[in-house]
Amino acid sequence: MSHTALSLRDFTQHFRDRRLVTVFIFGISSGFPWVLIGSVMSAWLKDEGLSRSMIGLFGMVFGAYSINFLWSPLVDRVRIPLLTKWLGQRRSWILCCLCIVFAATLSMAFVDISGQLFVIALLALIIAIASATQDIAIDAYRIDILAEKESEKMSAAAAMATSGWWTGYALLGALPFYAADIPGVDWPDVYLALAVIVALLIVYVFFAQEPESNRELVHARLEQQYQQQLGKHATVLPRWLNIVIAWLGVTIIEPLRSFFTRNGVKTALALLAFIFLFKIGEAFLARMSIVFYKEVGFSNSDIATFSKLGTAVLTIIFAFLGSVFNNRFGIVKGLFISGIAMAASNLMFSWIAVAGPKLSLYAMAIVLDGFTQAWSLVAMVAFISMLCDRAFSATHYALLASLGNLGRTLLSGYSGVIVDDWLHGDWSMFFILTALMVIPSLVFLFLIRKRLYQLEWQFHENGRKAKGQE
């Protein structure tokens, strides 16, 4: 089965939609916190003399991105006093989370990392939790802002989200590395500047358009059904307790039931397993990449130019090309290509480990890595978005995305231990190992490909029906 692809001209018209510009800006808001507690933090810790194992374990704060599905139903259901009425469900949550990130980032500028390592770790954890919660609202915003009849725009929205994420993570993430090489500028000064960028992202929330949704009507109807059932079988319970149980049922049980009902139990479990396995190898590489670059001999400016600016520009370009490919050939084929490229990209870093700090090899690796990052993110974002029920978009996307982040955060926290204790500092073998980690997910993807093609066709068919009924 396949869907009818739009012409290139018609597809590119999607990118002129103002709503997708907001998706891009919110993508920046989503990617930028990874700079605060990821690459910049790793460089700061390295300059302070911490070991590779300690730096790797410090990344455990990213575990918040793996478990944010636990509180994602609250983002769908809980209304923030005053703010929700003013800004709407999605923007109010985004605003609150960004304000917390701003406060924690500003605080880092006034902490002595050598004597207050625990305080830095706590602030990093606060940023991680706030950012992970913000991601729930942002991903739901991207799904909700497009009507069901606009399913053909999903790949374009995924490309804009990916481009925004990498703009925040890499383009803006290059600035602190350039700044760190300026005489007289230290890392606390850098965090002061980073807090200003977060403040600008906060301002944009007020200019974004809140999505229209019938989510609250669906939730109210489901709550009423729960209360009716409780009234029949639990008449001894007071009315207020029936209301509480009904609210919890719609908030916690219904999203899970909806996901397994829509996809079937076997397919749902298969989808969850694939999403978990897909990016584990890339995750291990990413966690140690900054440490590797500095140990091999690249300067902070080299890292800023190639890994930040270079990767960001290439990712934005390849994200657009990846969305065009997905429109023409389908999301599942895009996942296959990105998985193969992911393994090849990791092997390029193994070559650098053997050859040393050659900028030509660094540039080649960044080109391949930019392609991999773009295609894998665009395909995965569009793929997960396709699986979400709009009545529970925050909960569903968070559940699926958190599985993808599980290996990227909790497991990759041991990447430094693997390099130090298992491989005794052998970077080349480490990157070969990360390339091999990609293979199980590709095998799994091949085994469930027919069901995935069917789901993709159904998604686009539902969009065409909704458009025809307008």
Short mmCIF file of C-alpha atoms in Angstrom, two decimals:
data_model
loop_
_atom_site.label_atom_id
_atom_site.label_comp_id
_atom_site.label_asym_id
_atom_site.label_seq_id
_atom_site.Cartn_x
_atom_site.Cartn_y
_atom_site.Cartn_z
CA MET A 1 0.00 0.00 0.00
CA SER A 2 1.18 3.55 -0.68
CA HIS A 3 -0.20 7.03 -0.41
CA THR A 4 -0.49 9.57 -3.20
CA ALA A 5 2.47 11.95 -2.99
CA LEU A 6 2.16 15.67 -3.58
CA SER A 7 4.25 17.34 -6.27
CA LEU A 8 7.45 19.00 -5.05
CA ARG A 9 5.96 22.44 -5.74
CA ASP A 10 2.80 21.71 -3.75
CA PHE A 11 4.76 20.17 -0.91
CA THR A 12 7.14 23.12 -0.55
CA GLN A 13 4.15 25.46 -0.24
CA HIS A 14 3.52 23.93 3.18
CA PHE A 15 6.63 25.65 4.56
CA ARG A 16 5.01 29.05 4.05
CA ASP A 17 2.37 28.21 6.66
CA ARG A 18 2.82 30.53 9.65
CA ARG A 19 1.92 27.70 12.03
CA LEU A 20 4.97 25.77 10.86
CA VAL A 21 7.14 28.79 11.65
CA THR A 22 5.89 28.50 15.23
CA VAL A 23 6.71 24.77 15.13
CA PHE A 24 10.25 25.81 14.12
CA ILE A 25 10.62 28.32 16.98
CA PHE A 26 9.26 25.85 19.50
CA GLY A 27 11.75 23.35 18.09
CA ILE A 28 14.50 25.78 19.12
CA SER A 29 12.99 25.93 22.61
CA SER A 30 13.08 22.14 22.71
CA GLY A 31 16.67 21.73 21.51
CA PHE A 32 18.34 24.57 23.40
CA PRO A 33 18.17 23.01 26.91
CA TRP A 34 20.29 20.13 25.59
CA VAL A 35 23.06 22.72 25.15
CA LEU A 36 22.68 23.88 28.74
CA ILE A 37 23.01 20.42 30.30
CA GLY A 38 24.66 18.55 27.42
CA SER A 39 27.53 19.77 25.25
CA VAL A 40 28.35 22.95 27.19
CA MET A 41 28.08 21.16 30.51
CA SER A 42 30.35 18.36 29.25
CA ALA A 43 32.96 20.88 28.07
CA TRP A 44 32.80 22.76 31.39
CA LEU A 45 33.20 19.55 33.40
CA LYS A 46 36.08 18.45 31.17
CA ASP A 47 37.86 21.76 31.66
CA GLU A 48 37.40 21.35 35.43
CA GLY A 49 39.27 18.03 35.26
CA LEU A 50 36.43 15.54 35.79
CA SER A 51 36.95 12.02 34.43
CA ARG A 52 35.19 10.61 31.37
CA SER A 53 33.25 8.22 33.59
CA MET A 54 32.04 11.06 35.80
CA ILE A 55 31.04 13.19 32.80
CA GLY A 56 29.14 10.25 31.34
CA LEU A 57 27.33 9.61 34.61
CA PHE A 58 26.55 13.31 34.93
CA GLY A 59 24.42 12.86 31.81
CA MET A 60 22.01 10.71 33.82
CA VAL A 61 19.95 13.88 34.34
CA PHE A 62 18.72 13.28 30.80
CA GLY A 63 16.76 10.38 32.25
CA ALA A 64 13.95 12.91 32.70
CA TYR A 65 13.36 12.73 28.94
CA SER A 66 12.92 8.97 29.21
CA ILE A 67 10.30 9.02 31.94
CA ASN A 68 8.37 12.18 31.08
CA PHE A 69 5.51 9.97 29.86
CA LEU A 70 4.78 9.33 33.55
CA TRP A 71 3.47 12.86 33.99
CA SER A 72 2.47 13.54 30.36
CA PRO A 73 -1.26 12.94 31.09
CA LEU A 74 -1.14 16.00 33.34
CA VAL A 75 -0.09 18.15 30.38
CA ASP A 76 -3.18 16.92 28.52
CA ARG A 77 -5.55 17.38 31.44
CA VAL A 78 -4.36 19.86 34.11
CA ARG A 79 -5.22 23.52 33.53
CA ILE A 80 -2.72 25.98 34.99
CA PRO A 81 -4.64 28.64 36.97
CA LEU A 82 -5.11 31.91 35.07
CA LEU A 83 -2.51 31.07 32.41
CA THR A 84 -4.56 28.37 30.67
CA LYS A 85 -7.53 30.70 30.33
CA TRP A 86 -5.25 33.39 28.92
CA LEU A 87 -2.87 31.41 26.69
CA GLY A 88 -4.53 28.01 26.25
CA GLN A 89 -3.55 24.52 27.37
CA ARG A 90 -0.41 24.09 25.26
CA ARG A 91 1.14 27.55 25.48
CA SER A 92 0.58 27.88 29.23
CA TRP A 93 2.60 24.73 29.90
CA ILE A 94 5.35 25.79 27.48
CA LEU A 95 5.60 29.20 29.17
CA CYS A 96 5.84 27.80 32.71
CA CYS A 97 8.52 25.30 31.75
CA LEU A 98 10.63 27.91 29.94
CA CYS A 99 10.47 30.18 32.98
CA ILE A 100 11.87 27.38 35.15
CA VAL A 101 14.65 26.71 32.62
CA PHE A 102 15.49 30.43 32.63
CA ALA A 103 15.72 30.61 36.43
CA ALA A 104 17.95 27.51 36.65
CA THR A 105 20.23 28.66 33.81
CA LEU A 106 20.67 32.07 35.41
CA SER A 107 21.52 30.40 38.71
CA MET A 108 24.30 28.35 37.07
CA ALA A 109 26.12 31.58 36.22
CA PHE A 110 26.63 32.24 39.93
CA VAL A 111 27.73 28.79 41.12
CA ASP A 112 31.32 27.67 41.72
CA ILE A 113 31.39 24.28 40.01
CA SER A 114 34.60 23.13 41.74
CA GLY A 115 33.10 23.49 45.21
CA GLN A 116 29.41 23.09 44.47
CA LEU A 117 29.20 20.17 42.08
CA PHE A 118 26.01 18.93 43.76
CA VAL A 119 24.30 22.30 43.20
CA ILE A 120 25.24 22.22 39.50
CA ALA A 121 23.88 18.67 39.22
CA LEU A 122 20.64 19.73 40.93
CA LEU A 123 20.20 22.72 38.61
CA ALA A 124 20.90 20.48 35.62
CA LEU A 125 18.23 18.06 36.84
CA ILE A 126 15.73 20.92 37.23
CA ILE A 127 16.44 22.05 33.66
CA ALA A 128 16.08 18.48 32.41
CA ILE A 129 12.70 17.96 34.13
CA ALA A 130 11.34 21.34 33.00
CA SER A 131 12.61 20.82 29.46
CA ALA A 132 11.27 17.26 29.28
CA THR A 133 7.87 18.56 30.41
CA GLN A 134 8.05 21.39 27.89
CA ASP A 135 8.75 18.83 25.16
CA ILE A 136 5.47 17.09 25.99
CA ALA A 137 3.54 20.30 25.38
CA ILE A 138 5.56 21.26 22.28
CA ASP A 139 5.12 17.88 20.61
CA ALA A 140 1.39 17.95 21.37
CA TYR A 141 1.24 21.50 20.00
CA ARG A 142 2.79 20.37 16.69
CA ILE A 143 0.23 17.58 16.32
CA ASP A 144 -2.76 19.66 17.43
CA ILE A 145 -1.98 22.74 15.32
CA LEU A 146 -2.62 20.75 12.10
CA ALA A 147 -6.17 19.63 11.37
CA GLU A 148 -6.75 15.93 10.62
CA LYS A 149 -7.42 16.81 6.97
CA GLU A 150 -3.87 18.25 6.76
CA SER A 151 -2.11 14.91 7.26
CA GLU A 152 0.05 15.64 4.21
CA LYS A 153 1.70 18.47 6.19
CA MET A 154 2.93 16.13 8.93
CA SER A 155 6.31 15.51 7.28
CA ALA A 156 6.77 19.24 6.68
CA ALA A 157 5.97 19.91 10.34
CA ALA A 158 8.46 17.20 11.36
CA ALA A 159 11.12 18.85 9.18
CA MET A 160 10.45 22.24 10.77
CA ALA A 161 10.57 20.73 14.28
CA THR A 162 13.85 18.96 13.45
CA SER A 163 15.36 22.10 11.90
CA GLY A 164 14.29 24.12 14.93
CA TRP A 165 15.70 21.57 17.37
CA TRP A 166 19.08 21.61 15.63
CA THR A 167 19.05 25.37 15.36
CA GLY A 168 18.65 25.53 19.12
CA TYR A 169 21.05 22.71 19.87
CA ALA A 170 23.76 23.30 17.29
CA LEU A 171 23.57 26.80 15.75
CA LEU A 172 22.89 28.52 19.06
CA GLY A 173 24.96 25.82 20.77
CA ALA A 174 28.02 26.94 18.80
CA LEU A 175 28.01 30.38 20.42
CA PRO A 176 29.16 29.27 23.89
CA PHE A 177 32.12 27.36 22.41
CA TYR A 178 33.27 30.41 20.46
CA ALA A 179 32.78 32.52 23.58
CA ALA A 180 34.76 30.07 25.72
CA ASP A 181 37.88 30.66 23.58
CA ILE A 182 37.72 34.44 24.12
CA PRO A 183 40.34 35.55 26.70
CA GLY A 184 38.73 36.53 29.99
CA VAL A 185 35.45 34.68 29.34
CA ASP A 186 34.74 31.68 31.54
CA TRP A 187 31.85 29.20 31.60
CA PRO A 188 29.72 31.07 34.21
CA ASP A 189 29.81 34.11 31.88
CA VAL A 190 28.65 31.87 29.08
CA TYR A 191 25.66 30.65 31.11
CA LEU A 192 24.66 34.25 31.77
CA ALA A 193 24.43 34.81 28.01
CA LEU A 194 22.56 31.55 27.53
CA ALA A 195 19.94 32.72 30.05
CA VAL A 196 19.28 35.75 27.81
CA ILE A 197 18.52 33.43 24.88
CA VAL A 198 16.02 31.51 27.02
CA ALA A 199 14.35 34.82 27.92
CA LEU A 200 13.86 35.60 24.20
CA LEU A 201 12.25 32.19 23.69
CA ILE A 202 9.86 32.98 26.54
CA VAL A 203 8.75 36.18 24.80
CA TYR A 204 7.82 34.33 21.60
CA VAL A 205 5.27 32.15 23.41
CA PHE A 206 2.97 35.16 23.64
CA PHE A 207 2.95 35.55 19.83
CA ALA A 208 2.18 31.91 19.00
CA GLN A 209 -1.29 30.72 17.99
CA GLU A 210 -3.00 28.26 20.34
CA PRO A 211 -4.31 25.15 18.49
CA GLU A 212 -8.04 24.59 18.18
CA SER A 213 -9.10 21.24 19.62
CA ASN A 214 -12.15 19.24 20.67
CA ARG A 215 -9.99 17.42 23.21
CA GLU A 216 -11.89 18.77 26.23
CA LEU A 217 -15.22 17.65 24.75
CA VAL A 218 -13.87 14.13 24.20
CA HIS A 219 -12.52 14.03 27.76
CA ALA A 220 -15.83 15.28 29.19
CA ARG A 221 -17.76 12.61 27.29
CA LEU A 222 -15.43 9.87 28.52
CA GLU A 223 -15.67 11.13 32.10
CA GLN A 224 -19.43 11.02 31.87
CA GLN A 225 -19.29 7.41 30.66
CA TYR A 226 -17.01 6.50 33.59
CA GLN A 227 -19.35 8.14 36.08
CA GLN A 228 -22.34 6.31 34.60
CA GLN A 229 -20.57 2.97 34.93
CA LEU A 230 -19.46 3.77 38.46
CA GLY A 231 -23.03 4.79 39.32
CA LYS A 232 -24.27 1.37 38.24
CA HIS A 233 -21.67 -0.76 40.01
CA ALA A 234 -20.51 1.37 42.92
CA THR A 235 -23.56 3.17 44.24
CA VAL A 236 -22.13 3.16 47.78
CA LEU A 237 -19.35 5.54 46.76
CA PRO A 238 -19.92 9.27 47.36
CA ARG A 239 -20.40 11.38 44.24
CA TRP A 240 -17.14 13.30 44.67
CA LEU A 241 -15.18 10.03 44.69
CA ASN A 242 -16.91 8.93 41.49
CA ILE A 243 -15.80 12.20 39.89
CA VAL A 244 -12.19 11.70 41.02
CA ILE A 245 -12.07 8.10 39.79
CA ALA A 246 -13.60 9.13 36.45
CA TRP A 247 -10.99 11.90 36.05
CA LEU A 248 -8.15 9.51 36.80
CA GLY A 249 -9.59 6.92 34.44
CA VAL A 250 -9.71 9.36 31.52
CA THR A 251 -6.30 10.79 32.41
CA ILE A 252 -4.36 7.54 32.90
CA ILE A 253 -6.29 4.55 31.55
CA GLU A 254 -7.92 5.93 28.41
CA PRO A 255 -4.69 7.06 26.66
CA LEU A 256 -3.22 3.56 27.01
CA ARG A 257 -6.44 1.84 25.99
CA SER A 258 -6.74 4.14 22.98
CA PHE A 259 -3.19 3.35 21.80
CA PHE A 260 -3.52 -0.43 22.10
CA THR A 261 -7.05 -0.42 20.65
CA ARG A 262 -6.04 1.64 17.60
CA ASN A 263 -3.01 -0.52 16.78
CA GLY A 264 -3.77 -3.93 18.28
CA VAL A 265 -1.76 -5.37 21.17
CA LYS A 266 0.88 -7.22 19.11
CA THR A 267 1.51 -4.32 16.75
CA ALA A 268 1.57 -1.83 19.62
CA LEU A 269 4.22 -3.85 21.48
CA ALA A 270 6.23 -4.23 18.27
CA LEU A 271 6.11 -0.47 17.67
CA LEU A 272 7.29 0.22 21.21
CA ALA A 273 10.21 -2.21 20.85
CA PHE A 274 11.36 -0.70 17.55
CA ILE A 275 11.23 2.86 18.86
CA PHE A 276 13.29 1.82 21.89
CA LEU A 277 16.01 0.13 19.82
CA PHE A 278 16.32 2.58 16.92
CA LYS A 279 18.75 5.23 18.24
CA ILE A 280 20.70 3.49 20.99
CA GLY A 281 23.96 3.45 19.00
CA GLU A 282 23.69 7.13 18.12
CA ALA A 283 22.96 7.90 21.77
CA PHE A 284 26.18 6.29 22.99
CA LEU A 285 28.15 8.25 20.39
CA ALA A 286 26.49 11.58 21.17
CA ARG A 287 27.13 11.38 24.90
CA MET A 288 30.90 11.01 24.45
CA SER A 289 31.38 13.07 21.27
CA ILE A 290 32.51 16.33 22.92
CA VAL A 291 34.93 14.47 25.20
CA PHE A 292 36.27 12.57 22.17
CA TYR A 293 36.80 15.73 20.10
CA LYS A 294 38.73 17.42 22.91
CA GLU A 295 40.87 14.35 23.64
CA VAL A 296 41.72 13.79 19.97
CA GLY A 297 42.95 17.38 19.75
CA PHE A 298 40.22 19.57 18.27
CA SER A 299 39.82 23.05 19.79
CA ASN A 300 36.62 24.59 21.16
CA SER A 301 36.43 26.68 17.97
CA ASP A 302 36.79 23.56 15.80
CA ILE A 303 33.96 21.94 17.74
CA ALA A 304 31.80 25.06 17.36
CA THR A 305 32.45 25.30 13.61
CA PHE A 306 32.05 21.65 12.66
CA SER A 307 29.92 19.89 15.29
CA LYS A 308 27.67 22.84 15.99
CA LEU A 309 27.41 25.19 13.01
CA GLY A 310 28.26 22.59 10.37
CA THR A 311 25.95 19.93 11.76
CA ALA A 312 23.11 22.41 12.23
CA VAL A 313 23.25 23.80 8.68
CA LEU A 314 23.51 20.34 7.15
CA THR A 315 20.73 18.98 9.34
CA ILE A 316 18.39 21.79 8.33
CA ILE A 317 19.13 21.15 4.65
CA PHE A 318 18.80 17.37 4.95
CA ALA A 319 15.67 17.73 7.09
CA PHE A 320 13.96 19.45 4.18
CA LEU A 321 15.20 16.78 1.75
CA GLY A 322 14.14 14.05 4.16
CA SER A 323 10.60 15.45 4.38
CA VAL A 324 10.44 15.54 0.58
CA PHE A 325 11.59 11.89 0.48
CA ASN A 326 8.99 10.89 3.08
CA ASN A 327 6.29 12.62 1.06
CA ARG A 328 7.34 10.81 -2.11
CA PHE A 329 8.29 7.34 -0.83
CA GLY A 330 6.84 7.10 2.68
CA ILE A 331 8.05 7.39 6.26
CA VAL A 332 8.98 3.71 6.67
CA LYS A 333 11.51 3.80 3.81
CA GLY A 334 12.92 6.98 5.35
CA LEU A 335 13.52 5.08 8.58
CA PHE A 336 15.40 2.32 6.74
CA ILE A 337 17.73 4.79 5.01
CA SER A 338 18.44 6.78 8.16
CA GLY A 339 19.26 3.61 10.11
CA ILE A 340 21.84 2.49 7.55
CA ALA A 341 23.35 5.98 7.43
CA MET A 342 23.49 6.02 11.25
CA ALA A 343 25.79 3.00 11.32
CA ALA A 344 28.01 4.44 8.56
CA SER A 345 28.27 7.74 10.40
CA ASN A 346 29.51 6.05 13.57
CA LEU A 347 32.21 4.24 11.59
CA MET A 348 33.50 7.60 10.32
CA PHE A 349 34.26 8.62 13.90
CA SER A 350 36.16 5.38 14.35
CA TRP A 351 38.34 6.45 11.40
CA ILE A 352 39.05 9.80 13.07
CA ALA A 353 40.08 8.01 16.27
CA VAL A 354 42.76 6.16 14.28
CA ALA A 355 43.87 9.01 11.97
CA GLY A 356 43.93 11.81 14.55
CA PRO A 357 42.62 15.41 14.44
CA LYS A 358 42.39 15.89 10.67
CA LEU A 359 39.86 18.58 9.78
CA SER A 360 39.11 16.97 6.39
CA LEU A 361 37.96 13.74 8.07
CA TYR A 362 36.08 15.77 10.66
CA ALA A 363 34.23 17.58 7.87
CA MET A 364 33.35 14.30 6.12
CA ALA A 365 32.05 12.81 9.36
CA ILE A 366 29.93 15.90 10.04
CA VAL A 367 28.35 15.75 6.56
CA LEU A 368 27.35 12.12 7.06
CA ASP A 369 26.28 12.75 10.64
CA GLY A 370 24.16 15.74 9.55
CA PHE A 371 22.39 13.56 7.00
CA THR A 372 21.81 10.86 9.61
CA GLN A 373 20.50 13.23 12.25
CA ALA A 374 18.11 14.94 9.85
CA TRP A 375 16.61 11.89 8.17
CA SER A 376 16.29 9.86 11.36
CA LEU A 377 14.64 12.71 13.30
CA VAL A 378 12.26 13.76 10.52
CA ALA A 379 11.22 10.18 9.86
CA MET A 380 10.85 9.31 13.56
CA VAL A 381 8.97 12.51 14.48
CA ALA A 382 6.53 12.04 11.59
CA PHE A 383 6.23 8.34 12.38
CA ILE A 384 5.40 8.86 16.07
CA SER A 385 3.03 11.74 15.26
CA MET A 386 1.18 9.43 12.90
CA LEU A 387 0.51 6.99 15.76
CA CYS A 388 -1.02 9.55 18.14
CA ASP A 389 -4.70 9.95 19.00
CA ARG A 390 -5.45 13.69 18.97
CA ALA A 391 -7.56 13.41 22.10
CA PHE A 392 -4.41 12.29 23.97
CA SER A 393 -1.66 13.72 21.77
CA ALA A 394 0.59 14.84 24.66
CA THR A 395 0.37 11.49 26.44
CA HIS A 396 0.82 9.34 23.35
CA TYR A 397 3.73 11.27 21.88
CA ALA A 398 5.51 11.44 25.24
CA LEU A 399 5.09 7.69 25.77
CA LEU A 400 6.56 6.86 22.38
CA ALA A 401 9.28 9.51 22.33
CA SER A 402 10.40 8.64 25.86
CA LEU A 403 11.08 5.08 24.76
CA GLY A 404 13.31 6.45 22.02
CA ASN A 405 15.09 8.56 24.63
CA LEU A 406 15.52 5.68 27.07
CA GLY A 407 18.67 4.31 25.46
CA ARG A 408 19.75 7.83 24.62
CA THR A 409 19.78 8.85 28.27
CA LEU A 410 19.85 6.11 30.90
CA LEU A 411 21.88 3.55 28.97
CA SER A 412 24.20 6.06 27.26
CA GLY A 413 25.12 7.39 30.70
CA TYR A 414 27.46 4.40 30.88
CA SER A 415 29.22 5.31 27.62
CA GLY A 416 32.19 6.74 29.52
CA VAL A 417 32.43 3.57 31.60
CA ILE A 418 32.55 1.49 28.39
CA VAL A 419 35.40 3.60 26.99
CA ASP A 420 37.39 3.63 30.25
CA ASP A 421 36.77 0.23 31.82
CA TRP A 422 35.75 -2.09 29.00
CA LEU A 423 37.78 -0.73 26.08
CA HIS A 424 40.60 0.95 28.06
CA GLY A 425 40.34 4.19 26.11
CA ASP A 426 40.07 2.59 22.64
CA TRP A 427 37.86 5.17 20.88
CA SER A 428 37.99 3.37 17.53
CA MET A 429 36.50 0.18 18.94
CA PHE A 430 33.91 2.21 20.85
CA PHE A 431 32.53 3.75 17.67
CA ILE A 432 32.54 0.38 15.89
CA LEU A 433 30.47 -0.95 18.78
CA THR A 434 27.97 1.93 18.45
CA ALA A 435 27.61 1.15 14.73
CA LEU A 436 26.75 -2.47 15.52
CA MET A 437 24.07 -1.31 17.97
CA VAL A 438 22.01 -0.07 15.00
CA ILE A 439 21.59 -3.53 13.44
CA PRO A 440 18.92 -4.99 15.82
CA SER A 441 16.54 -2.10 15.14
CA LEU A 442 16.91 -2.49 11.36
CA VAL A 443 16.17 -6.21 11.63
CA PHE A 444 13.13 -5.43 13.74
CA LEU A 445 11.98 -2.76 11.29
CA PHE A 446 12.24 -5.24 8.41
CA LEU A 447 10.15 -7.82 10.28
CA ILE A 448 7.25 -5.42 10.99
CA ARG A 449 7.49 -3.42 7.72
CA LYS A 450 4.20 -4.69 6.22
CA ARG A 451 2.15 -3.63 9.22
CA LEU A 452 3.90 -0.24 9.25
CA TYR A 453 3.11 0.31 5.56
CA GLN A 454 -0.52 -0.45 6.37
CA LEU A 455 -0.58 2.04 9.26
CA GLU A 456 0.97 4.72 7.08
CA TRP A 457 -1.61 4.19 4.35
CA GLN A 458 -4.46 4.33 6.87
CA PHE A 459 -3.13 7.59 8.32
CA HIS A 460 -3.12 9.35 4.94
CA GLU A 461 -6.44 7.79 3.95
CA ASN A 462 -8.07 9.18 7.11
CA GLY A 463 -6.67 12.59 6.26
CA ARG A 464 -8.15 12.46 2.76
CA LYS A 465 -11.55 11.42 4.14
CA ALA A 466 -11.52 14.28 6.64
CA LYS A 467 -10.66 16.71 3.86
CA GLY A 468 -13.41 15.34 1.64
CA GLN A 469 -16.02 15.70 4.41
CA GLU A 470 -15.23 19.38 4.91
#
